[in-house]
Amino acid sequence: MNKVRPNDFIDLCKKFESVVKTKYGLEDKESPYHYLSNLEEFSDFRNEINIIRTLRNVCQHNKTEIHGKEAFEITSVVYESLKKIIELIEHPLLVKDIYVNNVYFVRMQDLVGTTIHKMKELNISHVPVLDDQQKVIGVFSENTIFTKLSFDEIIEVDKDSTIEEYKNYIKLDSHSSEYFNFVGLNYAVADIKKDYAHPLIGDKRLVLSFVTKTGHSNQKLEGIVTPWDLLKR
């Protein structure tokens, strides 16, 4: 494992401190380490930040030599982790870096039976319904089926029916326990994570984000972001 000179580590720590203070407008008395580790979007790095802070304090405020030799070493693992954190601050991950653009979708004239079969095949629970301009006009889901069965008082799904026959239940605001939002390609992933960290609005839970060019619902669908996509990051 490669060693890092303490002075090089301290210099990188100073860069980190400067970047955080500039990015978030911190006052001199505020600790960049404490501030960043308490941010939701950097929760995955909380342990690393605390270790780096401890090592920085030891190197900065204490003599670290015994009989003219360094008492401990800064490893490349610590140094590279700090570089990665700085990179994420300066160049945050964007939706366009992680979104899924190969999305299975349906139109009003498509058959329900075919749609259900494809959902099983792809192991997905929600399918965007698009118009001729590729704009999202609804979502076909497992809940859509159950809602129609309940309200129409029928006991079996007609697989030869079309999505059009579910139009009252696929609308974005017609889902009783779920809701969807729209995000732009250049939205920060950290902001999207915040939405999913607190996904409830009333009795509805955020389950899927539609990606359009600038996050407007009247634009064509570019792709989607799911909670699973965010967990990978």
Short mmCIF file of C-alpha atoms in Angstrom, two decimals, residues 121-221:
data_model
loop_
_atom_site.label_atom_id
_atom_site.label_comp_id
_atom_site.label_asym_id
_atom_site.label_seq_id
_atom_site.Cartn_x
_atom_site.Cartn_y
_atom_site.Cartn_z
CA GLU A 121 -40.67 -10.47 -18.06
CA LEU A 122 -38.81 -7.29 -17.12
CA ASN A 123 -39.66 -7.58 -13.41
CA ILE A 124 -41.05 -4.04 -13.26
CA SER A 125 -44.10 -2.70 -11.44
CA HIS A 126 -44.70 0.64 -13.23
CA VAL A 127 -44.94 1.44 -16.92
CA PRO A 128 -45.10 5.00 -18.30
CA VAL A 129 -47.99 5.70 -20.66
CA LEU A 130 -46.93 8.11 -23.42
CA ASP A 131 -48.77 10.15 -26.02
CA ASP A 132 -47.67 10.59 -29.63
CA GLN A 133 -45.21 13.33 -28.60
CA GLN A 134 -43.48 10.97 -26.14
CA LYS A 135 -44.90 12.91 -23.18
CA VAL A 136 -45.96 11.10 -20.01
CA ILE A 137 -49.74 11.06 -19.62
CA GLY A 138 -50.03 8.32 -17.04
CA VAL A 139 -48.62 5.22 -15.37
CA PHE A 140 -49.89 1.66 -15.70
CA SER A 141 -49.08 -0.37 -12.61
CA GLU A 142 -50.17 -3.25 -10.43
CA ASN A 143 -52.18 -0.76 -8.37
CA THR A 144 -53.89 0.45 -11.53
CA ILE A 145 -55.23 -3.05 -12.14
CA PHE A 146 -56.47 -3.52 -8.59
CA THR A 147 -58.08 -0.07 -8.55
CA LYS A 148 -60.03 -0.76 -11.75
CA LEU A 149 -61.14 -4.18 -10.52
CA SER A 150 -62.35 -2.62 -7.29
CA PHE A 151 -64.13 0.42 -8.72
CA ASP A 152 -65.65 -1.39 -11.70
CA GLU A 153 -66.60 -4.36 -9.53
CA ILE A 154 -65.10 -6.96 -11.83
CA ILE A 155 -63.18 -10.05 -10.81
CA GLU A 156 -61.00 -10.75 -13.80
CA VAL A 157 -58.67 -8.74 -16.01
CA ASP A 158 -59.63 -8.69 -19.68
CA LYS A 159 -56.25 -9.16 -21.31
CA ASP A 160 -57.65 -8.09 -24.68
CA SER A 161 -58.65 -4.71 -23.32
CA THR A 162 -56.50 -1.67 -24.08
CA ILE A 163 -54.74 0.81 -21.83
CA GLU A 164 -57.36 3.33 -23.00
CA GLU A 165 -59.94 1.47 -20.91
CA TYR A 166 -57.84 2.25 -17.82
CA LYS A 167 -57.61 5.97 -18.58
CA ASN A 168 -59.41 7.00 -15.38
CA TYR A 169 -56.89 5.11 -13.27
CA ILE A 170 -53.57 5.71 -15.01
CA LYS A 171 -53.53 9.51 -14.62
CA LEU A 172 -50.55 10.72 -12.61
CA ASP A 173 -52.78 12.11 -9.85
CA SER A 174 -55.14 9.11 -9.78
CA HIS A 175 -52.85 6.73 -7.89
CA SER A 176 -54.15 6.40 -4.35
CA SER A 177 -50.91 5.54 -2.55
CA GLU A 178 -48.18 6.65 -4.95
CA TYR A 179 -46.94 9.76 -6.70
CA PHE A 180 -44.37 10.58 -9.36
CA ASN A 181 -42.19 13.59 -10.01
CA PHE A 182 -40.26 15.07 -12.93
CA VAL A 183 -36.55 15.85 -12.87
CA GLY A 184 -34.21 17.41 -15.41
CA LEU A 185 -31.09 15.88 -16.93
CA ASN A 186 -28.89 18.38 -15.09
CA TYR A 187 -30.54 17.98 -11.69
CA ALA A 188 -28.12 16.98 -8.94
CA VAL A 189 -28.48 13.38 -7.81
CA ALA A 190 -28.01 14.60 -4.23
CA ASP A 191 -31.26 16.57 -4.52
CA ILE A 192 -33.12 13.57 -5.90
CA LYS A 193 -31.84 11.48 -2.98
CA LYS A 194 -33.35 14.02 -0.60
CA ASP A 195 -36.76 13.49 -2.21
CA TYR A 196 -36.50 9.74 -1.70
CA ALA A 197 -35.14 10.10 1.82
CA HIS A 198 -38.44 11.76 2.73
CA PRO A 199 -40.77 10.25 0.14
CA LEU A 200 -44.17 10.78 1.77
CA ILE A 201 -46.59 13.54 0.86
CA GLY A 202 -49.72 12.86 2.85
CA ASP A 203 -50.55 9.21 2.28
CA LYS A 204 -48.67 8.98 -0.99
CA ARG A 205 -45.12 7.71 -1.49
CA LEU A 206 -42.71 8.80 -4.20
CA VAL A 207 -41.95 5.69 -6.28
CA LEU A 208 -40.58 6.91 -9.61
CA SER A 209 -39.00 9.98 -11.19
CA PHE A 210 -39.52 10.81 -14.85
CA VAL A 211 -36.57 12.44 -16.58
CA THR A 212 -37.21 15.18 -19.12
CA LYS A 213 -34.80 17.74 -20.55
CA THR A 214 -35.38 20.39 -17.87
CA GLY A 215 -37.77 18.63 -15.51
CA HIS A 216 -41.07 19.85 -16.98
CA SER A 217 -43.94 17.41 -17.40
CA ASN A 218 -44.85 18.82 -20.82
CA GLN A 219 -41.53 17.68 -22.33
CA LYS A 220 -40.83 14.31 -23.93
CA LEU A 221 -39.65 11.49 -21.69
#
